[in-house]
PDB file of C-alpha atoms in Angstrom:
ATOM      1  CA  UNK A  80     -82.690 -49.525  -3.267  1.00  0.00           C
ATOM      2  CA  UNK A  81     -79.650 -51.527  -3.624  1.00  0.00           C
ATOM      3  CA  UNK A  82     -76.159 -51.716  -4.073  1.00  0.00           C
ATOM      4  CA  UNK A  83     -73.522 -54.301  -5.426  1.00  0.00           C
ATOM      5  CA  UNK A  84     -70.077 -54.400  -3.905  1.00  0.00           C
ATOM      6  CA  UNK A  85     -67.243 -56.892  -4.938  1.00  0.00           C
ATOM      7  CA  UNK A  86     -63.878 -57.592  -3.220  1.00  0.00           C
ATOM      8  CA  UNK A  87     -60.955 -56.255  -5.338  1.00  0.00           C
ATOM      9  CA  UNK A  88     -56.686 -55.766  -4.984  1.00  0.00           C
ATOM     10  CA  UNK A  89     -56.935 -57.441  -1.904  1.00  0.00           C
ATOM     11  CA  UNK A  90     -59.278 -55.966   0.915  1.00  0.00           C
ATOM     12  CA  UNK A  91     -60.917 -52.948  -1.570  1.00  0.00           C
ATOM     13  CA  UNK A  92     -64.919 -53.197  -1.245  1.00  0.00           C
ATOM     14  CA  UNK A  93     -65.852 -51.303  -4.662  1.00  0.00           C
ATOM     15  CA  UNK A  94     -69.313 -50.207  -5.462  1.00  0.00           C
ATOM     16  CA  UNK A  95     -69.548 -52.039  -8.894  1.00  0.00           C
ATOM     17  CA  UNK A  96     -73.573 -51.425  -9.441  1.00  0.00           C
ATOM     18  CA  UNK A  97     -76.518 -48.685  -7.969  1.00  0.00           C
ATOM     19  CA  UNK A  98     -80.029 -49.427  -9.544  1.00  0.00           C
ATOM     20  CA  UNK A  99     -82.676 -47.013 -10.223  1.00  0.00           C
ATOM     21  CA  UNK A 100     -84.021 -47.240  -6.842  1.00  0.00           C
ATOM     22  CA  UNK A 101     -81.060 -46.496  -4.713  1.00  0.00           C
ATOM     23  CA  UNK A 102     -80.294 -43.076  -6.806  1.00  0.00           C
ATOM     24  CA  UNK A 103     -83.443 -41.888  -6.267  1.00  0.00           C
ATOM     25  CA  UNK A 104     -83.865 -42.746  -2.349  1.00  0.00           C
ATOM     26  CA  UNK A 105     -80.469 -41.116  -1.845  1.00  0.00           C
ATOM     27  CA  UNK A 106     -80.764 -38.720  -4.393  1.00  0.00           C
ATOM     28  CA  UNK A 107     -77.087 -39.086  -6.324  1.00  0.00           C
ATOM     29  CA  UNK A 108     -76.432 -40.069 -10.032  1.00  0.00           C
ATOM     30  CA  UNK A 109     -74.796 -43.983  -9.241  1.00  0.00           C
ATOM     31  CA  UNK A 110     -72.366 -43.441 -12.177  1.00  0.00           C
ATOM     32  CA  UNK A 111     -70.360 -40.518  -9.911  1.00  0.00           C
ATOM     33  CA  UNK A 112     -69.970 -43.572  -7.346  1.00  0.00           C
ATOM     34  CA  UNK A 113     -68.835 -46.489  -9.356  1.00  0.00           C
ATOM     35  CA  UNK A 114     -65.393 -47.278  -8.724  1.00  0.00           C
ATOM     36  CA  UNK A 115     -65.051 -45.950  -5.372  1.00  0.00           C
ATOM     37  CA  UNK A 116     -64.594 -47.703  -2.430  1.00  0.00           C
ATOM     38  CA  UNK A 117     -67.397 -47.785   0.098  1.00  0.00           C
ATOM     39  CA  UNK A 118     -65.294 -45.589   2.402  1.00  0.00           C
ATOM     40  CA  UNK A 119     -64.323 -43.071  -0.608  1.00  0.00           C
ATOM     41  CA  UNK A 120     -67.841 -43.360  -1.564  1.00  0.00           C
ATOM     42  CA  UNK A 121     -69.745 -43.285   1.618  1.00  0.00           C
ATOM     43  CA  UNK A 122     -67.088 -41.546   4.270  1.00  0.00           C
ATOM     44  CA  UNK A 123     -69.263 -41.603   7.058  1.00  0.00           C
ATOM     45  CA  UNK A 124     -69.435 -45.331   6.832  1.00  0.00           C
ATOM     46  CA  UNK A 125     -65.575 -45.305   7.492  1.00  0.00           C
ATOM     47  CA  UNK A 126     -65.628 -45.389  11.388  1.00  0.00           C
ATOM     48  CA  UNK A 127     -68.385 -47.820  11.735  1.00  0.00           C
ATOM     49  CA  UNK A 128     -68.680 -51.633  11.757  1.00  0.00           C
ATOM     50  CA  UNK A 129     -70.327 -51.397   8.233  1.00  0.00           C
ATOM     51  CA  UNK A 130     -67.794 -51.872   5.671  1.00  0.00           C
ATOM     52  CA  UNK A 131     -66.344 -54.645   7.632  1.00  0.00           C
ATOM     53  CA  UNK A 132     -69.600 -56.418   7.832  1.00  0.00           C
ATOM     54  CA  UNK A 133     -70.076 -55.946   4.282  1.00  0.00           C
ATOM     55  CA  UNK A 134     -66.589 -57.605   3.461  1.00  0.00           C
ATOM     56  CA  UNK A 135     -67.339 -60.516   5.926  1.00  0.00           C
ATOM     57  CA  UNK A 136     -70.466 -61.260   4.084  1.00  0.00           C
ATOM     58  CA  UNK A 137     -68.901 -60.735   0.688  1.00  0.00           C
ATOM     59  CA  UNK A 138     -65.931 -63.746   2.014  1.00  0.00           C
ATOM     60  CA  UNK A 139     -67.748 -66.232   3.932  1.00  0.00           C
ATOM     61  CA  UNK A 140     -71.517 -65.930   2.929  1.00  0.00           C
ATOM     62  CA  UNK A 141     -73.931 -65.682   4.795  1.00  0.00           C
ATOM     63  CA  UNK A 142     -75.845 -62.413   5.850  1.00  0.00           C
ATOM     64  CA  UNK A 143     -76.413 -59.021   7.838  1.00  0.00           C
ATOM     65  CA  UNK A 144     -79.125 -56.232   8.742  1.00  0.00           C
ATOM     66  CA  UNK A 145     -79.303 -53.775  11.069  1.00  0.00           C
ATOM     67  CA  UNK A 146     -82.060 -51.101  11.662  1.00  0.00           C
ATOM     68  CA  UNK A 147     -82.908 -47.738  11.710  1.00  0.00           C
ATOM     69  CA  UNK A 148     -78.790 -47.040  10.356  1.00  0.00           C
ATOM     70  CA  UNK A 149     -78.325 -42.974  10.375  1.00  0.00           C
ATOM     71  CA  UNK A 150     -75.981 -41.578   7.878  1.00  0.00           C
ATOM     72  CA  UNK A 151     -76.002 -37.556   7.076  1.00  0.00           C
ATOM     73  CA  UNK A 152     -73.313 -36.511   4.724  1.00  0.00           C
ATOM     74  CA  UNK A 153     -73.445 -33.327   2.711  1.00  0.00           C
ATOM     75  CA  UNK A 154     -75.284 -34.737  -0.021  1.00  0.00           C
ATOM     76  CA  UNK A 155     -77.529 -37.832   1.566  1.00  0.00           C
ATOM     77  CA  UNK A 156     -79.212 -37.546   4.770  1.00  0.00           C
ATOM     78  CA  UNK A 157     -81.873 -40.303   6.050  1.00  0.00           C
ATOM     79  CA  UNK A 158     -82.591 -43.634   8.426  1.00  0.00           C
ATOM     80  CA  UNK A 159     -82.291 -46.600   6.419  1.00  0.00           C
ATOM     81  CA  UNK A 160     -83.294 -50.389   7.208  1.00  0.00           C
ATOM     82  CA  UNK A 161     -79.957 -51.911   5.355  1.00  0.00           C
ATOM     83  CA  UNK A 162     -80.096 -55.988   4.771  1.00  0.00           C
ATOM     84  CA  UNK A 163     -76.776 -57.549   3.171  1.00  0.00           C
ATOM     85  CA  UNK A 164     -76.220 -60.834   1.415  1.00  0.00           C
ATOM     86  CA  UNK A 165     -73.595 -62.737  -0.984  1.00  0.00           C
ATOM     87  CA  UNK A 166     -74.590 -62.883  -4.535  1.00  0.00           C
ATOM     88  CA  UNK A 167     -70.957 -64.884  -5.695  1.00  0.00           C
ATOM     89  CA  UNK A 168     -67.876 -65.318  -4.614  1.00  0.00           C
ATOM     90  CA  UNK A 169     -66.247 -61.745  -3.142  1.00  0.00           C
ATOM     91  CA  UNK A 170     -69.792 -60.052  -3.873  1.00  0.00           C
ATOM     92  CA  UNK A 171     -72.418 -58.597  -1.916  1.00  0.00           C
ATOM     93  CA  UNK A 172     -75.610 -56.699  -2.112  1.00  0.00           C
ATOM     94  CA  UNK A 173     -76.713 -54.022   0.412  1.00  0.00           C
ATOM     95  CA  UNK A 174     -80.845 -53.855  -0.001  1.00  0.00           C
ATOM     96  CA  UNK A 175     -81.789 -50.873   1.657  1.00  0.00           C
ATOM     97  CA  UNK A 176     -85.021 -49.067   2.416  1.00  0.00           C
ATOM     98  CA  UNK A 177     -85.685 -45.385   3.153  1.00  0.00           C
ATOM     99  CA  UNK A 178     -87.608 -45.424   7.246  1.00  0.00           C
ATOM    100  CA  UNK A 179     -86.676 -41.726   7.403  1.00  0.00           C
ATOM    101  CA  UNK A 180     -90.583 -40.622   6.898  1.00  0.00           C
ATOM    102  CA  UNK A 181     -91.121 -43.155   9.447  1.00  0.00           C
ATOM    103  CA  UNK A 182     -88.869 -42.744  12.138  1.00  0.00           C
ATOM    104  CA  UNK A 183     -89.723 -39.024  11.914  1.00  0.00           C
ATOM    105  CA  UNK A 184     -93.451 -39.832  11.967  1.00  0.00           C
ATOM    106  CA  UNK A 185     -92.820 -42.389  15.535  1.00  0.00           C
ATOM    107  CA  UNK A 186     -91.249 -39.336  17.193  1.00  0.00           C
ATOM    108  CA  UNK A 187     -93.804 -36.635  16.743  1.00  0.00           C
ATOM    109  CA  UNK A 188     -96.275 -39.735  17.913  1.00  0.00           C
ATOM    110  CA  UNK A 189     -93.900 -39.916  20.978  1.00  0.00           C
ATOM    111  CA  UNK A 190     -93.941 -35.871  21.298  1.00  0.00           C
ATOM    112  CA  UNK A 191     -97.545 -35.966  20.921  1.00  0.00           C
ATOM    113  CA  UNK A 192     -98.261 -38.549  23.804  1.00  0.00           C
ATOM    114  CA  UNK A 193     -95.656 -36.798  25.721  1.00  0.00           C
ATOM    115  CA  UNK A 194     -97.713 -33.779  25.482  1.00  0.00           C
ATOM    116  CA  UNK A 195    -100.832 -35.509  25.795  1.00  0.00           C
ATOM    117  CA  UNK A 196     -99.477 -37.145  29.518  1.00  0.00           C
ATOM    118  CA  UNK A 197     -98.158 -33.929  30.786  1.00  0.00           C
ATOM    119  CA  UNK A 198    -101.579 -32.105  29.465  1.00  0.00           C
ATOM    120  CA  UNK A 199    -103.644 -35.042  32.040  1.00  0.00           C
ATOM    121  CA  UNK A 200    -101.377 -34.411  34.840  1.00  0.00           C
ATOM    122  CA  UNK A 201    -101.805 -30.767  34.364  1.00  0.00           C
ATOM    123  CA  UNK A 202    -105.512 -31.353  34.213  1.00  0.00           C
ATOM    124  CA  UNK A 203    -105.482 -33.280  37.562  1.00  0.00           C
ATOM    125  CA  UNK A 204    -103.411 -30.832  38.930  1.00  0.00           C
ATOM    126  CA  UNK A 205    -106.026 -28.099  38.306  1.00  0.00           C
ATOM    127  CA  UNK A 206    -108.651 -30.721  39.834  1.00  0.00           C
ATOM    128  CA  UNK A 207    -107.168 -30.880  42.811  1.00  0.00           C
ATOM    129  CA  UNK A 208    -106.056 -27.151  43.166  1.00  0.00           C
ATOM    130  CA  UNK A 209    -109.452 -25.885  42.342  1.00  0.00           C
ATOM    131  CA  UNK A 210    -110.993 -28.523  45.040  1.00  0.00           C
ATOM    132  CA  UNK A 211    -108.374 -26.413  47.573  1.00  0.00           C
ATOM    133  CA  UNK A 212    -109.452 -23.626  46.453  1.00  0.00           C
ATOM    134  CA  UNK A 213    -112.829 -23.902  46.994  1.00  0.00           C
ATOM    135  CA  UNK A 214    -112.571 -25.385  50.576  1.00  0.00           C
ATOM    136  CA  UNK A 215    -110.574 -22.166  50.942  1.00  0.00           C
ATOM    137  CA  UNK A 216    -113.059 -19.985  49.486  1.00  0.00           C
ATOM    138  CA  UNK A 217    -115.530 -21.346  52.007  1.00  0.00           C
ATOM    139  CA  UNK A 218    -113.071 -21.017  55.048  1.00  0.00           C
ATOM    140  CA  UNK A 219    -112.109 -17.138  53.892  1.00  0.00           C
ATOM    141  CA  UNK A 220    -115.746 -16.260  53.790  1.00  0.00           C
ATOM    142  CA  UNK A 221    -115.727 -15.909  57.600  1.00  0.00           C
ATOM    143  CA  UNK A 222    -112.546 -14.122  57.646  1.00  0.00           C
ATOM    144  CA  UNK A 223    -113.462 -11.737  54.748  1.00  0.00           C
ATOM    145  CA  UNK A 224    -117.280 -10.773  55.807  1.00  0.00           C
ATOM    146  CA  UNK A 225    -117.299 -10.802  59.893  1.00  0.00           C
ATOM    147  CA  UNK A 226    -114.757  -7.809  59.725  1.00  0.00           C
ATOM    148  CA  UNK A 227    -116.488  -5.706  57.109  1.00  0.00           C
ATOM    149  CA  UNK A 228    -119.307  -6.321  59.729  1.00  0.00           C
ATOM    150  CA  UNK A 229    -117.741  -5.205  62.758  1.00  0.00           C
ATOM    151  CA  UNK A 230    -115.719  -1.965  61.196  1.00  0.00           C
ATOM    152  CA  UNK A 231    -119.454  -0.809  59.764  1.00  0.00           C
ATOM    153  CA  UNK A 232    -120.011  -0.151  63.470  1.00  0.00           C
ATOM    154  CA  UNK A 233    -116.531   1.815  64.535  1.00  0.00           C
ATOM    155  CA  UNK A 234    -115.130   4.690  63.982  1.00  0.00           C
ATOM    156  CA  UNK A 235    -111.559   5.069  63.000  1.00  0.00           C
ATOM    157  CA  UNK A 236    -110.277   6.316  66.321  1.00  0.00           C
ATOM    158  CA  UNK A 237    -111.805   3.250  67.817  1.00  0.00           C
ATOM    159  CA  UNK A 238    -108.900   1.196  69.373  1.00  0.00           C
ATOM    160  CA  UNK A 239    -110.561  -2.555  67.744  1.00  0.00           C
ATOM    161  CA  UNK A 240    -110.645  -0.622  64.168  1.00  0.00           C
ATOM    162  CA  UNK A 241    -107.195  -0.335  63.223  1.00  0.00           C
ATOM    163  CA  UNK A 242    -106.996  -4.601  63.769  1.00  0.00           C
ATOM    164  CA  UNK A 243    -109.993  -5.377  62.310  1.00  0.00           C
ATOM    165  CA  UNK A 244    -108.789  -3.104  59.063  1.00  0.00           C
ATOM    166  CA  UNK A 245    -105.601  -5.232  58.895  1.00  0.00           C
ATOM    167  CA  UNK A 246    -107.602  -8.385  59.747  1.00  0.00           C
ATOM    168  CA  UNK A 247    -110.160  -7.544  56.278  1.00  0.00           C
ATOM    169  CA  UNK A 248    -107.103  -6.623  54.337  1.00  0.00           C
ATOM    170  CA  UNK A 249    -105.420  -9.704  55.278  1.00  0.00           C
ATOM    171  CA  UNK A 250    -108.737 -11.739  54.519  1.00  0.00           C
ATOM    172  CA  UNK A 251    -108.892 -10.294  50.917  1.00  0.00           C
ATOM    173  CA  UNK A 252    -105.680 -10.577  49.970  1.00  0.00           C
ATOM    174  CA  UNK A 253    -105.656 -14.663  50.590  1.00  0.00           C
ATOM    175  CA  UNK A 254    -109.158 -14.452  48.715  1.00  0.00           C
ATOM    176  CA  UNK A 255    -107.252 -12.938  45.880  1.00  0.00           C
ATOM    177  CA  UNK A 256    -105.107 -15.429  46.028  1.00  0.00           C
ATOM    178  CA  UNK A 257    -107.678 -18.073  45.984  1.00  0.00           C
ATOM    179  CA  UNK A 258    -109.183 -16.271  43.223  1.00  0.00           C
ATOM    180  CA  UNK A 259    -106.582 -17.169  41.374  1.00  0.00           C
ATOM    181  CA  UNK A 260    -106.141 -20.367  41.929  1.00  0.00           C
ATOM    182  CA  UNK A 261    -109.816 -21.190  40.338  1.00  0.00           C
ATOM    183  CA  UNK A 262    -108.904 -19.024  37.594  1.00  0.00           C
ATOM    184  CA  UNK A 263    -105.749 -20.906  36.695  1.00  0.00           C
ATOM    185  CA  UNK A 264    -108.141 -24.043  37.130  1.00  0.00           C
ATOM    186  CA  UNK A 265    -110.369 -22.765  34.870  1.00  0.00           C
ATOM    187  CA  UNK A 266    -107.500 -21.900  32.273  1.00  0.00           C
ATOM    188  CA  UNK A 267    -108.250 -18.298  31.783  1.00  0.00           C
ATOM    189  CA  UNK A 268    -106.106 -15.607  32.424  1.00  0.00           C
ATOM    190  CA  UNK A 269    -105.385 -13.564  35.129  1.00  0.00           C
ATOM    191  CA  UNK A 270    -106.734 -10.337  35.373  1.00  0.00           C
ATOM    192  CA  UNK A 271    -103.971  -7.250  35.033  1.00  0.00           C
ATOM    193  CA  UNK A 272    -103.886  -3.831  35.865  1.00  0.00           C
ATOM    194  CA  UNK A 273    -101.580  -1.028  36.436  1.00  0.00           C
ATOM    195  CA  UNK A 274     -99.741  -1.691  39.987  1.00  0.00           C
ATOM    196  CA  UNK A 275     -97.474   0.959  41.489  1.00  0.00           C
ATOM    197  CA  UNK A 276     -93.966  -1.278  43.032  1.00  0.00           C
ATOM    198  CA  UNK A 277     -93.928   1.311  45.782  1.00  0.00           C
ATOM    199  CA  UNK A 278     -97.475   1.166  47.309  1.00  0.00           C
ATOM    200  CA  UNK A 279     -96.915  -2.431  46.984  1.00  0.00           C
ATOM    201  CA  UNK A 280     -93.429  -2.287  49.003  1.00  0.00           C
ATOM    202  CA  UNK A 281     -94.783   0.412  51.494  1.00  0.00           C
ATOM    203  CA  UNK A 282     -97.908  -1.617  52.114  1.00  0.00           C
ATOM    204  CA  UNK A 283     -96.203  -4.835  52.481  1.00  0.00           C
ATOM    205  CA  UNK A 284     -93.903  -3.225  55.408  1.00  0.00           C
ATOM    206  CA  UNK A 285     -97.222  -2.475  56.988  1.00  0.00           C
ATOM    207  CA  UNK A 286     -98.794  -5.850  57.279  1.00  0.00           C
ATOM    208  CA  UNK A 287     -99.369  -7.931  60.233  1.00  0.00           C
ATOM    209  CA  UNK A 288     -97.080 -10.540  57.978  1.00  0.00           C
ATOM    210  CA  UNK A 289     -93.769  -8.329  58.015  1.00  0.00           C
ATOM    211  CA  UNK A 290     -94.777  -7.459  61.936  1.00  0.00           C
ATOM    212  CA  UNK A 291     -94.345 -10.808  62.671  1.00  0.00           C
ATOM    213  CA  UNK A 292     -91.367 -11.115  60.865  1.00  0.00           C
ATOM    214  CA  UNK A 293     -89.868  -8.872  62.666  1.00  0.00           C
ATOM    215  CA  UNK A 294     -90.687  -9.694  66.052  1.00  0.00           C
ATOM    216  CA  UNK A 295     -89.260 -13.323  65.499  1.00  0.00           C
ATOM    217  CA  UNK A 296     -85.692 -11.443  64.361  1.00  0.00           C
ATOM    218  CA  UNK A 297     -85.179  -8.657  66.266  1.00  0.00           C
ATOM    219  CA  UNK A 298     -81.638  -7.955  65.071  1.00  0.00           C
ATOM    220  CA  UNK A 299     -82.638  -7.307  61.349  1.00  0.00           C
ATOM    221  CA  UNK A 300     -83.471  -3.790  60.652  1.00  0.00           C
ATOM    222  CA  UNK A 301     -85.097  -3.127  57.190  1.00  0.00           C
ATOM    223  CA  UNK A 302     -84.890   0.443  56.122  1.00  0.00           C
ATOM    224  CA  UNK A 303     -87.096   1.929  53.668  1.00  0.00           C
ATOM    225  CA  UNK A 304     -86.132   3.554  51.125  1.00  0.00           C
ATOM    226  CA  UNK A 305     -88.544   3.960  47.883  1.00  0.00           C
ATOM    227  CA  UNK A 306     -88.176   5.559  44.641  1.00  0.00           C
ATOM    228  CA  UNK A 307     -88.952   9.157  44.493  1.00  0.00           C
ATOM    229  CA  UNK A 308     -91.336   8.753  41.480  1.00  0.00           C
ATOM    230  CA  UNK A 309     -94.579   5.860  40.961  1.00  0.00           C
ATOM    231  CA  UNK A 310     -92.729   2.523  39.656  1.00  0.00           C
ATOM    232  CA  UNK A 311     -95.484   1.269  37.611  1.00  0.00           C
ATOM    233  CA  UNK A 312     -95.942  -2.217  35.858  1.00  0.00           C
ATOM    234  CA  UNK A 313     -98.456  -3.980  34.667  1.00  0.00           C
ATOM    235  CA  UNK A 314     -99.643  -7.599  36.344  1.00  0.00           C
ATOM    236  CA  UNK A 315    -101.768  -9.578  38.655  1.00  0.00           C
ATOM    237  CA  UNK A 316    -101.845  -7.571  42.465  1.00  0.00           C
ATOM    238  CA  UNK A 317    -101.916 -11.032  44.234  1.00  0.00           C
ATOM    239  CA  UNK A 318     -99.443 -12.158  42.536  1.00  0.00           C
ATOM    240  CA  UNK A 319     -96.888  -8.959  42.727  1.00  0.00           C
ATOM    241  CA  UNK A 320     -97.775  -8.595  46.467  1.00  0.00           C
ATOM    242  CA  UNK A 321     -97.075 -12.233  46.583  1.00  0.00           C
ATOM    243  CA  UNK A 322     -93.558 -11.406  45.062  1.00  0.00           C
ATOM    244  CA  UNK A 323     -92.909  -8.954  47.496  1.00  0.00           C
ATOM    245  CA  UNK A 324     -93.514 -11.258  50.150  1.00  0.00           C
ATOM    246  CA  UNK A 325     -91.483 -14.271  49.266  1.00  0.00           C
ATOM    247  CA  UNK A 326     -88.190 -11.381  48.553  1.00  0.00           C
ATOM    248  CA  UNK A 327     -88.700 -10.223  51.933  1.00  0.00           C
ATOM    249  CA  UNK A 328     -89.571 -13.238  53.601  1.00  0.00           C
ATOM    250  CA  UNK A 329     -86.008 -14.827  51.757  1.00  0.00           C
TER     251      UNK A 329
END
């Protein structure tokens, strides 16, 4: 599109000409412009280096571009590559083009490889975590089978039963937790079920993890004291008792 300006009464840049182009990138009839000064015309314009630029070319010759310009007004909104030169003696024309399709199309390119960066990092992430996870695995397996083994050959009021019991439940709750870990690798989702908060409290205060808590601070005392009535919720077990853990453990 473009735009003729001349130098009148002074220092008064009026817009003396708008062609066919420029009313249909910005979308206004030219004749309701005519007349005007750029800064009654184009307000936003009045704070900015423009109009002076525009007078500067339209004295001494010469030209001026800049772009990627903004300008959002109630009625015209876009990016514009803007290149000014004299046509005569207190005269200018502003050649503009319309880059708004284009500047919006380079920034969902930049989203996009944004998105595409964080999706590798996340993807070596879950290389790495599901390498851990199966060296894990393979230390747990000890630590989850050799207790099953010994307990099949106790009885509860054995005095080696009660350890061993804590020692399995121990064992399968860092296999959950491993478990996990590959299925977060794997990108599927975690398997849910209905999980009562107070077994989940009450079995927390019970594990060799909260023992040793509380042998390293003797002067803490934790007191129980659980709702009268099943607090159920819906979610992983691992990840709950995990919850638990870290509150207490805080």
């Amino acid at each position: 599109g473009m735009l003729l300006y001349e130098i009148r009464d002074g220092d008064r840049l009026v817009l003396t000409a708008v062609n066919p182009a420029a009313e249909r990138i910005l979308g206004i009839a030219g004749s309701g412009f005519l007349g005007k000064t750029i800064e009654e015309a184009f307000p936003p314009l009045a704070d900015t280096e423009v109009p002076a630029r525009y007078r500067h070319v339209a004295r001494y010759g010469g030209t001026w571009s800049i772009q990627e310009m903004g300008y959002e007004s109630r009625d015209i909104q876009g990016v514009y590559d803007v290149f000014v030169f004299q046509t005569g003696p207190n005269t200018v024309a502003v050649n503009f083009l319309d880059v708004t399709d284009r500047i919006e199309a380079q920034k969902e390119h930049e989203e996009l490889h944004v998105r595409l960066h964080r999706s590798r990092q996340m993807e070596s992430l879950g290389q790495l975590a599901g390498g851990v996870a199966h060296d894990l695995n393979n230390l747990l397996s000890g630590l989850v089978t050799y207790p099953d083994l010994l307990l099949a050959g106790l009885t509860p009021e054995d005095r080696m039963f009660k350890p061993l019991q804590i020692i399995a439940e121990s064992g399968n709750r860092a296999a959950a937790v491993v478990k996990d870990l590959l299925t977060i690798t794997r990108a599927s989702a975690t398997s849910k079920t209905t999980l009562n908060l107070n077994d989940l409290v009450r079995d927390h205060l019970l594990s060799p993890e909260f023992r040793m808590l509380g042998d390293e601070h003797t002067e803490v005392v934790v007191e129980e004291d659980l709702a009268g009535e099943p607090l159920l919720v819906v979610g992983s077990d691992s990840h709950l008792r995990k919850a638990v853990t870290n509150l207490v453990f805080n």
